[in-house]
Coordinates of C-alpha atoms in Angstrom, one line a residue:
Chain T
M15 CA -31.2 54.9 -24.0
H16 CA -27.6 55.6 -24.7
R17 CA -26.6 54.7 -21.1
R18 CA -28.5 51.4 -21.3
G19 CA -26.5 50.5 -24.4
I20 CA -23.3 51.2 -22.6
A21 CA -24.4 49.1 -19.6
I22 CA -25.3 46.1 -21.8
T23 CA -22.0 46.4 -23.6
I24 CA -20.1 46.5 -20.3
G25 CA -22.1 43.6 -18.9
L26 CA -21.5 41.5 -22.0
A27 CA -17.8 42.3 -22.0
Y28 CA -17.5 41.3 -18.4
S29 CA -19.3 38.1 -18.9
V30 CA -17.3 37.2 -21.9
M31 CA -14.2 37.8 -19.8
A32 CA -15.7 35.6 -17.0
L33 CA -16.3 32.9 -19.6
L34 CA -12.8 33.0 -20.9
W35 CA -10.9 33.4 -17.8
G36 CA -13.2 32.1 -15.1
P37 CA -14.1 33.8 -11.8
L38 CA -10.6 33.1 -10.5
P39 CA -8.2 34.7 -12.9
L40 CA -5.6 32.1 -12.5
A41 CA -7.9 29.1 -13.1
G42 CA -8.1 30.1 -16.8
A43 CA -4.7 31.6 -17.0
A44 CA -3.2 28.3 -16.4
D45 CA -4.6 27.1 -19.7
V46 CA -2.7 29.8 -21.4
L47 CA 0.4 29.6 -19.3
S48 CA 0.6 25.8 -19.0
P49 CA 3.1 25.4 -21.8
L50 CA 5.4 27.7 -19.9
Y51 CA 5.7 25.6 -16.8
E52 CA 5.4 22.2 -18.3
Q53 CA 8.7 20.6 -19.0
P54 CA 9.0 19.8 -22.6
S55 CA 9.4 16.0 -22.7
T56 CA 9.8 14.5 -19.2
S57 CA 6.6 15.7 -17.8
T58 CA 4.3 14.1 -20.3
Y59 CA 2.5 11.1 -19.3
Q60 CA 3.9 8.4 -21.4
E61 CA 1.5 6.1 -23.1
P62 CA 1.8 2.8 -21.4
V63 CA 3.7 0.3 -23.4
V64 CA 1.8 -2.8 -24.5
P65 CA 2.5 -5.1 -21.6
K66 CA 5.2 -7.5 -22.4
Y67 CA 4.6 -11.2 -22.1
R68 CA 5.8 -12.3 -18.7
R69 CA 6.9 -15.8 -18.0
P70 CA 4.1 -16.6 -15.6
M71 CA 5.9 -19.0 -13.3
Q72 CA 9.5 -18.3 -13.4
G73 CA 11.5 -16.0 -11.3
R74 CA 9.2 -15.5 -8.4
S75 CA 7.2 -17.6 -6.1
A76 CA 4.2 -18.9 -7.9
R77 CA 2.4 -19.2 -4.7
D78 CA 2.8 -15.6 -4.0
P79 CA 1.1 -13.5 -6.6
A80 CA 1.5 -10.4 -4.4
S81 CA 5.2 -10.2 -5.3
K82 CA 4.3 -9.5 -9.0
P83 CA 5.8 -6.2 -9.9
A84 CA 3.1 -3.6 -10.1
Y85 CA 2.7 -1.3 -13.0
Q86 CA 5.6 1.2 -12.9
K87 CA 4.6 4.6 -14.0
P88 CA 7.3 6.3 -16.0
V89 CA 9.4 8.4 -13.7
V90 CA 8.5 12.0 -13.7
P91 CA 11.4 13.8 -12.1
K92 CA 9.3 16.7 -11.1
Y93 CA 8.3 16.5 -7.5
K94 CA 10.3 15.5 -4.5
P95 CA 8.2 14.6 -1.5
P96 CA 9.1 16.6 1.6
I97 CA 9.4 13.5 3.7
Q98 CA 11.0 10.4 2.5
S99 CA 7.9 8.3 2.1
R100 CA 8.3 4.8 3.3
S101 CA 6.4 2.1 1.6
F102 CA 4.2 -0.1 3.6
T103 CA 5.2 -3.6 3.7
N104 CA 3.1 -6.6 3.9
P105 CA 3.2 -8.1 7.4
T106 CA 3.7 -11.5 6.0
P107 CA 7.1 -11.7 4.4
T108 CA 6.2 -12.0 0.8
S109 CA 9.1 -11.1 -1.3
V110 CA 10.9 -14.1 -2.4
P111 CA 14.1 -13.1 -4.2
P112 CA 14.0 -14.2 -7.8
P113 CA 16.4 -17.0 -8.5
P114 CA 19.4 -15.9 -10.6
D115 CA 18.0 -16.0 -14.1
N116 CA 20.9 -17.2 -16.1
A117 CA 22.6 -19.1 -13.3
V118 CA 21.5 -22.4 -14.6
H119 CA 21.0 -21.9 -18.3
G120 CA 23.6 -19.4 -19.0
T121 CA 23.5 -16.7 -21.7
A122 CA 24.3 -19.2 -24.4
A123 CA 21.0 -21.0 -23.9
T124 CA 19.1 -17.7 -24.0
A125 CA 20.8 -16.7 -27.2
Q126 CA 19.9 -20.1 -28.6
T127 CA 16.3 -19.7 -27.7
E128 CA 16.2 -16.3 -29.5
K129 CA 17.9 -17.8 -32.5
V130 CA 15.5 -20.5 -32.8
M131 CA 12.6 -18.2 -32.4
A132 CA 13.9 -15.8 -35.1
P133 CA 11.1 -14.9 -37.5
S134 CA 12.7 -16.6 -40.5
Q135 CA 12.8 -20.0 -38.8
R136 CA 9.4 -19.8 -37.2
V137 CA 7.2 -22.7 -37.7
T138 CA 3.5 -22.2 -37.7
P139 CA 1.9 -24.7 -35.3
T140 CA -0.4 -27.1 -37.0
V141 CA -3.9 -26.3 -36.1
D142 CA -5.3 -29.4 -37.9
P143 CA -2.4 -31.6 -37.1
V144 CA -1.5 -35.0 -38.2
K145 CA -1.0 -36.2 -34.7
A146 CA 2.3 -37.8 -35.2
E147 CA 3.9 -34.7 -36.6
S148 CA 2.9 -32.0 -34.2
P149 CA 5.7 -31.4 -31.6
T150 CA 4.5 -32.7 -28.3
I151 CA 5.8 -33.0 -24.8
V152 CA 4.5 -36.0 -22.9
G153 CA 5.7 -36.6 -19.4
R154 CA 5.1 -37.1 -15.7
V155 CA 5.4 -35.0 -12.6
L156 CA 6.8 -36.9 -9.7
F157 CA 7.1 -36.5 -6.0
R158 CA 8.8 -39.1 -4.0
G159 CA 9.3 -37.2 -0.8
V160 CA 7.5 -37.4 2.5
I161 CA 4.0 -36.2 2.4
P162 CA 3.2 -33.9 5.3
P163 CA 0.2 -34.6 7.4
A164 CA -3.1 -33.2 6.2
T165 CA -4.4 -29.9 7.5
H166 CA -7.2 -30.5 10.0
F167 CA -10.2 -28.3 10.4
D168 CA -13.0 -28.6 12.9
I169 CA -16.2 -27.3 11.5
D170 CA -19.1 -25.8 13.5
R171 CA -21.2 -24.4 10.7
D172 CA -23.3 -26.2 8.1
V173 CA -22.1 -29.6 9.4
E174 CA -24.9 -31.4 7.7
V175 CA -23.3 -30.5 4.3
C176 CA -19.7 -29.9 5.1
G177 CA -19.2 -32.7 7.6
K178 CA -17.8 -32.2 11.1
V179 CA -14.2 -32.5 10.2
V180 CA -12.3 -31.6 7.1
N181 CA -8.8 -32.9 6.4
L182 CA -7.1 -31.2 3.5
Q183 CA -4.3 -33.0 1.8
P184 CA -3.1 -30.9 -1.2
I185 CA -0.5 -33.5 -2.2
T186 CA -2.0 -36.6 -3.8
I187 CA 0.3 -39.0 -5.5
D188 CA -0.1 -42.2 -7.3
P189 CA 1.5 -44.7 -4.8
T190 CA 3.2 -46.9 -7.3
T191 CA 4.9 -44.4 -9.6
G192 CA 4.9 -41.3 -7.4
G193 CA 3.1 -39.3 -10.0
L194 CA 1.7 -36.0 -8.6
H195 CA -1.9 -35.1 -9.2
N196 CA -3.1 -31.5 -9.7
A197 CA 0.2 -30.0 -10.7
I198 CA 0.1 -27.5 -13.5
V199 CA 2.7 -27.7 -16.3
H200 CA 3.4 -24.8 -18.6
V201 CA 5.8 -24.5 -21.6
D202 CA 7.2 -21.1 -21.9
V203 CA 7.6 -20.4 -25.6
G204 CA 8.0 -16.7 -25.3
M205 CA 5.3 -14.4 -26.5
T206 CA 6.3 -14.7 -30.2
A207 CA 3.9 -14.0 -33.0
V208 CA 3.2 -17.7 -33.2
A209 CA 2.0 -17.8 -29.6
A210 CA 0.1 -14.6 -30.1
E211 CA -1.7 -16.1 -33.1
V212 CA -2.5 -19.3 -31.3
S213 CA -3.6 -17.4 -28.2
S214 CA -6.3 -15.6 -30.1
Q215 CA -8.1 -18.9 -30.9
G216 CA -10.6 -20.8 -28.8
Q217 CA -10.9 -18.4 -25.9
E218 CA -14.7 -18.7 -25.5
E219 CA -14.4 -21.6 -23.1
V220 CA -16.6 -21.6 -20.1
L221 CA -15.2 -23.6 -17.2
P222 CA -17.1 -24.1 -14.0
I223 CA -16.2 -23.4 -10.4
R224 CA -18.7 -25.4 -8.5
N225 CA -19.4 -25.0 -4.8
K226 CA -20.4 -28.6 -3.8
N227 CA -20.2 -30.2 -0.4
C228 CA -18.1 -27.4 0.8
T229 CA -15.4 -27.7 -1.8
F230 CA -14.6 -26.0 -5.0
I231 CA -15.0 -28.5 -7.9
P232 CA -12.5 -28.5 -9.5
R233 CA -10.2 -27.1 -6.8
L234 CA -7.4 -26.4 -9.2
G235 CA -7.4 -25.6 -12.9
A236 CA -5.4 -24.0 -15.6
E237 CA -7.1 -21.7 -18.0
R238 CA -6.6 -19.3 -20.8
T239 CA -6.9 -15.5 -20.6
G240 CA -10.3 -14.7 -22.1
S241 CA -12.0 -17.9 -21.0
E242 CA -14.8 -17.6 -18.5
A243 CA -15.4 -19.1 -15.2
E244 CA -19.0 -20.0 -14.3
I245 CA -19.5 -19.9 -10.6
I246 CA -22.2 -22.2 -9.4
N247 CA -23.5 -23.1 -6.0
D248 CA -24.9 -26.7 -5.7
D249 CA -25.1 -26.6 -1.9
P250 CA -28.3 -25.9 0.0
M251 CA -26.8 -23.0 1.9
M252 CA -24.9 -19.9 1.3
H253 CA -21.3 -19.7 0.0
N254 CA -19.4 -16.8 -1.4
T255 CA -16.7 -17.0 -4.0
N256 CA -13.9 -14.5 -3.6
M257 CA -11.4 -14.7 -6.4
T258 CA -8.3 -12.6 -6.0
F259 CA -5.3 -12.0 -8.2
G260 CA -2.5 -10.5 -6.2
N261 CA -4.1 -8.0 -3.9
R262 CA -6.9 -7.2 -6.4
T263 CA -10.3 -8.7 -6.4
V264 CA -11.3 -10.4 -9.6
I265 CA -14.8 -11.2 -8.3
N266 CA -16.5 -11.6 -4.9
V267 CA -20.0 -12.8 -5.1
A268 CA -22.4 -14.2 -2.6
L269 CA -24.1 -17.4 -3.7
V270 CA -27.2 -18.0 -1.7
A271 CA -28.9 -21.4 -2.2
G272 CA -30.9 -21.3 -5.4
G273 CA -29.2 -18.2 -6.8
N274 CA -28.2 -17.8 -10.4
P275 CA -24.8 -18.8 -11.6
I276 CA -22.5 -16.0 -12.6
R277 CA -19.8 -15.7 -15.2
K278 CA -16.5 -13.9 -15.0
S279 CA -13.8 -13.8 -17.6
F280 CA -10.1 -14.1 -16.8
K281 CA -8.4 -11.0 -18.1
K282 CA -4.9 -11.3 -16.7
A283 CA -2.4 -14.1 -16.7
G284 CA -1.2 -15.4 -13.4
L285 CA -2.2 -17.3 -10.3
H286 CA -5.7 -16.6 -9.1
M287 CA -6.8 -17.7 -5.7
V288 CA -10.4 -18.8 -5.1
K289 CA -11.7 -18.6 -1.5
C290 CA -14.9 -18.8 0.4
N291 CA -15.1 -16.4 3.3
V292 CA -17.9 -18.3 5.0
H293 CA -16.0 -21.5 5.1
K294 CA -12.3 -20.8 5.6
F295 CA -11.3 -24.4 4.7
M296 CA -12.6 -23.8 1.1
Y297 CA -9.9 -22.6 -1.2
G298 CA -8.7 -23.3 -4.7
Y299 CA -6.6 -22.0 -7.5
R300 CA -6.8 -21.1 -11.1
Y301 CA -3.6 -20.6 -13.1
V302 CA -4.3 -18.4 -16.1
F303 CA -2.0 -18.3 -19.1
D304 CA -1.8 -16.2 -22.2
D305 CA -1.0 -19.2 -24.4
P306 CA -2.4 -22.7 -24.8
F307 CA 0.8 -24.5 -23.8
Y308 CA -0.3 -25.7 -20.4
A309 CA -1.8 -28.8 -18.8
A310 CA -2.8 -30.1 -15.4
T311 CA -1.5 -33.5 -14.4
S312 CA -3.8 -36.4 -14.2
E313 CA -4.2 -38.6 -11.2
T314 CA -1.1 -40.6 -12.2
G315 CA 0.9 -37.4 -12.7
K316 CA 0.8 -37.5 -16.5
F317 CA 0.5 -34.6 -18.8
R318 CA 0.6 -33.9 -22.5
I319 CA 1.1 -30.6 -24.3
S320 CA 1.0 -30.6 -28.0
N321 CA 1.1 -28.2 -31.0
L322 CA 4.3 -26.6 -29.6
P323 CA 6.5 -24.5 -31.7
P324 CA 9.9 -26.2 -32.0
G325 CA 12.9 -24.8 -30.1
L326 CA 14.5 -24.7 -26.7
H327 CA 11.8 -24.1 -24.2
R328 CA 11.6 -23.9 -20.5
V329 CA 9.0 -26.1 -18.9
T330 CA 7.7 -25.1 -15.5
V331 CA 5.6 -27.0 -13.1
W332 CA 3.7 -25.5 -10.3
H333 CA 2.1 -27.1 -7.3
E334 CA 0.1 -25.4 -4.6
T335 CA 2.3 -26.5 -1.7
L336 CA 5.5 -27.8 -3.4
G337 CA 6.2 -24.7 -5.4
I338 CA 7.8 -24.7 -8.8
A339 CA 10.2 -26.9 -10.6
E340 CA 11.8 -26.2 -14.0
K341 CA 13.5 -27.9 -16.8
E342 CA 14.7 -26.8 -20.2
V343 CA 13.7 -28.9 -23.2
Q344 CA 14.6 -29.0 -26.8
V345 CA 11.4 -29.5 -28.8
P346 CA 12.0 -30.9 -32.3
S347 CA 10.0 -29.8 -35.3
Q348 CA 8.3 -33.2 -35.4
G349 CA 7.5 -35.9 -32.9
T350 CA 7.3 -36.3 -29.2
V351 CA 9.6 -35.5 -26.3
N352 CA 9.4 -37.4 -23.1
L353 CA 10.0 -35.5 -19.9
D354 CA 9.9 -36.3 -16.3
L355 CA 9.8 -33.5 -13.8
E356 CA 10.4 -34.2 -10.1
F357 CA 9.9 -32.2 -7.0
K358 CA 12.6 -32.8 -4.5
Chain S
M1 CA -30.9 55.3 -14.3
R2 CA -32.7 52.6 -12.3
Q3 CA -33.7 50.9 -15.5
T4 CA -30.1 51.1 -16.7
L5 CA -28.8 49.5 -13.5
M6 CA -31.4 46.8 -13.7
T7 CA -30.6 46.0 -17.3
F8 CA -26.9 45.8 -16.3
S9 CA -27.5 43.5 -13.4
A10 CA -29.9 41.3 -15.5
T11 CA -27.3 40.9 -18.2
L12 CA -24.6 40.2 -15.7
L13 CA -26.7 37.6 -13.9
M14 CA -27.8 35.9 -17.0
M15 CA -24.3 35.6 -18.5
G16 CA -22.9 34.8 -15.2
L17 CA -25.2 31.8 -14.9
V18 CA -24.1 30.6 -18.3
A19 CA -20.5 31.1 -17.3
T20 CA -20.9 29.1 -14.0
T21 CA -22.7 26.3 -15.8
V22 CA -19.9 26.0 -18.3
L23 CA -17.2 26.1 -15.6
A24 CA -18.9 23.5 -13.4
E25 CA -18.8 21.0 -16.3
K26 CA -16.4 18.1 -16.1
P27 CA -13.2 19.3 -17.8
E28 CA -11.9 17.3 -20.7
D29 CA -9.3 14.7 -19.7
N30 CA -6.3 16.1 -21.3
R31 CA -2.7 16.8 -20.3
A32 CA -3.4 20.2 -18.9
T33 CA -6.2 18.8 -16.7
R34 CA -4.1 16.0 -15.4
E35 CA -1.3 18.3 -14.8
R36 CA -3.4 20.6 -12.6
G37 CA -4.9 17.5 -11.0
R38 CA -1.4 16.4 -10.1
V39 CA -0.7 19.8 -8.4
I40 CA -3.9 19.4 -6.3
Y41 CA -3.1 15.8 -5.6
E42 CA 0.3 16.7 -4.2
Q43 CA -1.3 19.2 -1.9
S44 CA -4.4 17.2 -0.8
C45 CA -3.9 13.5 -1.4
L46 CA -0.2 12.7 -1.3
F47 CA 0.0 12.6 2.5
C48 CA -2.0 9.3 2.6
H49 CA -1.9 8.0 -0.9
G50 CA 1.7 8.6 -1.5
A51 CA 3.6 10.4 -4.3
E52 CA 3.1 7.6 -6.7
G53 CA -0.4 6.7 -5.6
K54 CA 0.5 3.4 -4.0
G55 CA -1.3 4.1 -0.8
D56 CA 2.1 4.5 1.0
G57 CA 2.1 8.1 1.9
P58 CA 3.9 9.4 5.0
A59 CA 0.7 9.3 7.0
G60 CA 1.3 5.6 7.3
W61 CA 3.4 6.5 10.3
F62 CA 0.3 7.8 12.1
I63 CA -2.6 5.7 10.8
G64 CA -0.7 2.5 11.2
R65 CA 1.1 0.7 8.4
Y66 CA -0.7 -2.5 9.1
S67 CA -4.0 -1.1 9.9
S68 CA -7.0 -1.8 7.7
P69 CA -8.5 -0.3 5.7
H70 CA -5.5 1.0 4.0
P71 CA -5.3 4.1 1.8
R72 CA -6.2 3.1 -1.7
D73 CA -3.4 2.0 -4.0
F74 CA -4.3 3.8 -7.2
T75 CA -1.9 1.8 -9.4
T76 CA -3.9 -1.4 -9.1
E77 CA -7.6 -2.4 -9.4
G78 CA -9.8 -3.5 -6.5
Y79 CA -11.7 -0.4 -5.6
K80 CA -14.2 -0.8 -2.8
L81 CA -16.7 2.0 -3.5
R82 CA -18.2 1.5 -7.0
S83 CA -21.5 1.3 -8.8
T84 CA -20.0 -1.4 -11.2
E85 CA -19.8 -5.1 -11.0
S86 CA -17.5 -6.9 -8.6
G87 CA -13.9 -6.8 -9.9
S88 CA -14.5 -3.8 -12.2
L89 CA -13.1 -0.3 -12.0
P90 CA -15.2 2.5 -10.6
T91 CA -16.9 5.0 -12.9
D92 CA -15.8 8.6 -12.8
Q93 CA -19.0 9.4 -10.9
D94 CA -18.1 6.9 -8.3
L95 CA -14.7 8.5 -7.8
F96 CA -16.3 11.9 -7.7
R97 CA -18.8 10.7 -5.0
T98 CA -16.0 9.4 -2.9
V99 CA -13.9 12.5 -3.2
T100 CA -16.9 14.7 -2.4
Q101 CA -18.3 12.6 0.5
G102 CA -15.2 11.2 1.9
I103 CA -15.2 7.9 3.8
P104 CA -16.5 8.3 7.4
G105 CA -13.8 7.6 9.9
Y106 CA -11.1 7.5 7.3
M107 CA -11.0 9.8 4.4
P108 CA -12.0 13.5 4.7
S109 CA -14.5 15.0 2.4
F110 CA -13.0 17.3 -0.2
V111 CA -15.9 19.6 -0.8
G112 CA -13.3 22.3 -0.1
L113 CA -12.1 21.8 -3.7
T114 CA -14.2 23.2 -6.4
E115 CA -16.0 20.7 -8.6
T116 CA -13.6 21.4 -11.4
E117 CA -10.6 20.8 -9.1
R118 CA -12.1 17.5 -8.0
W119 CA -12.5 16.4 -11.6
Q120 CA -8.9 17.4 -12.2
V121 CA -7.7 15.3 -9.3
I122 CA -9.7 12.3 -10.6
A123 CA -8.1 12.7 -14.0
H124 CA -4.7 12.5 -12.4
V125 CA -5.7 9.5 -10.2
K126 CA -7.0 7.7 -13.3
S127 CA -3.7 8.3 -15.1
M128 CA -1.9 6.3 -12.5
N129 CA -3.5 3.0 -13.6
P130 CA -3.4 2.1 -17.3
A131 CA -6.4 -0.1 -16.8
F132 CA -8.6 3.0 -16.9
K133 CA -7.6 3.5 -20.5
E134 CA -8.3 -0.1 -21.5
D135 CA -11.6 -0.6 -19.7
K136 CA -14.8 1.4 -19.8
P137 CA -16.5 0.6 -16.5
E138 CA -20.3 0.4 -16.9
P139 CA -22.5 1.1 -13.9
M140 CA -24.9 -1.5 -12.9
V141 CA -28.7 -1.0 -13.1
F142 CA -30.2 0.2 -9.9
G143 CA -33.9 0.1 -9.7
N144 CA -36.3 2.3 -7.7
P145 CA -37.8 1.0 -4.5
P146 CA -40.9 -1.0 -5.5
F147 CA -42.7 -0.4 -2.2
P148 CA -42.7 2.0 0.7
S149 CA -41.1 1.0 3.9
S150 CA -43.2 -0.8 6.4
D151 CA -43.0 -3.0 9.5
E152 CA -43.8 -6.0 7.3
S153 CA -40.9 -5.1 5.0
I154 CA -38.5 -4.8 7.9
E155 CA -39.6 -8.2 9.2
K156 CA -39.1 -9.7 5.7
G157 CA -35.7 -8.0 5.6
R158 CA -34.7 -9.7 8.9
K159 CA -35.4 -13.1 7.4
V160 CA -33.3 -12.2 4.3
Y161 CA -30.6 -11.1 6.7
L162 CA -30.4 -14.5 8.2
Q163 CA -30.9 -16.4 5.0
F164 CA -28.2 -14.5 3.1
G165 CA -25.5 -15.1 5.7
C166 CA -25.2 -11.4 6.8
V167 CA -25.5 -12.7 10.3
N168 CA -22.2 -14.7 9.9
C169 CA -20.1 -11.5 9.9
H170 CA -22.3 -8.7 11.0
G171 CA -23.9 -10.5 14.0
A172 CA -27.4 -11.1 15.1
E173 CA -28.0 -7.4 15.9
G174 CA -25.9 -6.1 13.1
K175 CA -23.2 -4.7 15.5
G176 CA -20.4 -6.2 13.4
D177 CA -20.0 -8.9 16.1
G178 CA -20.7 -12.0 14.0
K179 CA -18.8 -15.1 14.5
E180 CA -16.3 -14.7 11.7
S181 CA -15.6 -11.1 12.7
I182 CA -15.0 -11.9 16.3
E183 CA -12.8 -14.9 15.6
G184 CA -10.6 -12.7 13.3
N185 CA -11.2 -14.8 10.2
L186 CA -11.9 -11.7 8.0
K187 CA -8.9 -10.5 6.0
D188 CA -8.7 -7.8 3.4
A189 CA -7.0 -8.2 0.0
R190 CA -3.6 -7.5 1.6
G191 CA -4.1 -10.1 4.3
L192 CA -4.6 -7.5 7.0
P193 CA -7.3 -8.3 9.6
I194 CA -10.5 -6.4 9.1
L195 CA -13.7 -6.2 11.0
A196 CA -17.3 -6.4 9.7
G197 CA -19.1 -3.1 9.6
D198 CA -21.3 -2.1 12.5
L199 CA -24.7 -1.8 10.8
A200 CA -26.2 -0.1 13.9
E201 CA -23.7 2.7 13.4
R202 CA -25.2 4.1 10.3
R203 CA -23.1 7.3 10.1
A204 CA -20.0 5.1 9.8
F205 CA -21.1 3.4 6.6
K206 CA -18.2 3.8 4.2
N207 CA -20.2 3.6 1.0
G208 CA -22.8 6.1 2.2
A209 CA -25.8 5.7 4.5
T210 CA -28.9 6.5 2.5
A211 CA -31.2 3.7 1.4
R212 CA -29.9 3.9 -2.1
D213 CA -26.3 3.8 -0.9
I214 CA -27.0 0.6 1.1
Y215 CA -28.8 -0.9 -1.8
R216 CA -25.8 -0.1 -4.0
T217 CA -23.4 -1.7 -1.5
L218 CA -25.5 -4.9 -1.4
L219 CA -25.4 -5.2 -5.2
T220 CA -21.8 -4.3 -5.8
G221 CA -20.1 -5.7 -2.7
L222 CA -16.9 -4.1 -1.4
D223 CA -14.0 -5.4 -3.4
G224 CA -10.9 -6.1 -1.4
T225 CA -12.9 -7.0 1.7
P226 CA -14.9 -10.2 2.4
M227 CA -18.2 -8.4 1.7
P228 CA -19.5 -10.0 -1.5
S229 CA -21.8 -8.7 -4.2
Y230 CA -25.3 -10.1 -3.9
I231 CA -26.1 -9.5 -7.6
T232 CA -27.0 -13.2 -8.3
Q233 CA -29.8 -12.9 -5.7
F234 CA -31.2 -9.6 -6.9
Q235 CA -30.8 -9.5 -10.6
G236 CA -31.1 -12.0 -13.5
K237 CA -33.3 -14.9 -14.4
G238 CA -36.3 -15.3 -12.0
K239 CA -34.9 -12.8 -9.5
D240 CA -36.0 -9.3 -8.5
D241 CA -34.6 -6.8 -6.1
K242 CA -37.5 -6.9 -3.6
D243 CA -35.4 -8.8 -1.2
A244 CA -32.7 -6.2 -1.5
W245 CA -35.1 -3.4 -0.5
H246 CA -36.5 -5.5 2.4
L247 CA -32.9 -5.9 3.5
V248 CA -32.2 -2.2 3.1
D249 CA -35.3 -1.5 5.3
Y250 CA -34.0 -3.9 8.0
I251 CA -30.5 -2.5 8.0
L252 CA -31.9 1.0 8.4
S253 CA -34.1 -0.2 11.2
L254 CA -31.1 -1.4 13.1
S255 CA -30.1 2.2 13.7
G256 CA -33.7 3.2 14.3
E257 CA -34.2 4.7 10.9
R258 CA -36.8 4.2 8.3
R259 CA -36.7 4.6 4.5
P260 CA -38.4 7.9 3.7

């Protein structure tokens, strides 16, 4: 009897130890010892800072979202790899050196912008505006250069819907004025509290991406973060819609004829590319912004952006093949500014 | 004496079982866990995935820097092997499955690590991308097969295969020799050329080769590759996943297999 008691005690004691320390002594010991080999402050994983507002178009090629800087983990100066690891580079040369930031505008301009946007002088944008009073930029985007010939595709699949030949001409202008269609204009007001406040409004928009006659309709568009794209197939055969942002997939869905539409919300600001892998001539773009100060140009190249906060702002225009053009504009607290942007 | 020994062994066995169960549980995702995961990562994963998890480890010299598929870049989204919707992050279980099973032809299986160690590595890998803190990936709903496999089902699957455009990339016999694949039109998310999977070579299926694995791949798609998610055909209004299971039966039949 007595011996059995001892045996149970030893068994229990061993099991308790096994529970506490685990079968491998060190596996548990690390728990106890970890404070000893953890460096006090540098080794901690730093909480990621709330991502700063990035100027979506400026400073890097808008056509190349891959050159967006990736999330940088705080440097942990702990491990040195035995071999100097070389980073893979994209085979297509992608990195476009950012244009010198202050080369054109100088530090004075930047300082002025900051001054204007100082909290005390902030003007709340009128949400129910008397039209005449809300600061507005009205203008045109022009292109008077030589239009390159259209890209030609011979098609050997689904010819009854797509046609036998597709000629893609991304540059469409109004012949009399030179106004450029389908360029996307954005006013960079900086991610101030004003913009943040405005950006939380009206984000439940649903905008379609239609697959019709082997094109995306609309092919280009500007949207807000938080709005949703509804991807629809109107054609009697299969498409897929593969939307990418940088090298990450936003959505890649197959759309067989008669399938259900599917919705996907835009979470990140930046240039999204829309492609169909079945028909390689099908592609389009969605430019997503954190704020509502954007517009796509009409067929005559005109645009209108209203409810702007006053101050000195940079206006950027993006076109899929022409790239970007910029101008700095002083927006008054009332009234309209006229602005012509030209691609040269 | 014998009784004593037996009691001793019984107690040991019982408590040992409890201890093992406790230890096999997924460890809490705290600093100590991530720290241990980092140590394992640097021993087991760094060679391909790189010190910072950008998929740029020194193995790039051997596996080809421009070859595709590329080691996963853990700092961005776009995971291939998921049970979540297209464009979403994988669940912890998805990562665990990949670490455990490996990817045939590319990534080795890490069953050599204990389950706890695998979870620790996963905690470290997740800490490389802040999106894992913001999003809670939800797995999709995967139904059970509604009917047993049959010749009829395989024949229906063949029709689905043609109708859903699988033939465009994977070819008429599923050998990965479809028109798009042969002409080199397929590119991965980095713009590197990629080939369609050989569906007759079942053991090379990256997302697993069981009927359920194939079913999951059809519904989720493989992000970062041209393989789309077929969720709009199999779920939602007026749709069911019968076609998906027909298609699974057909794909299995290409390598002479049949759903059990």
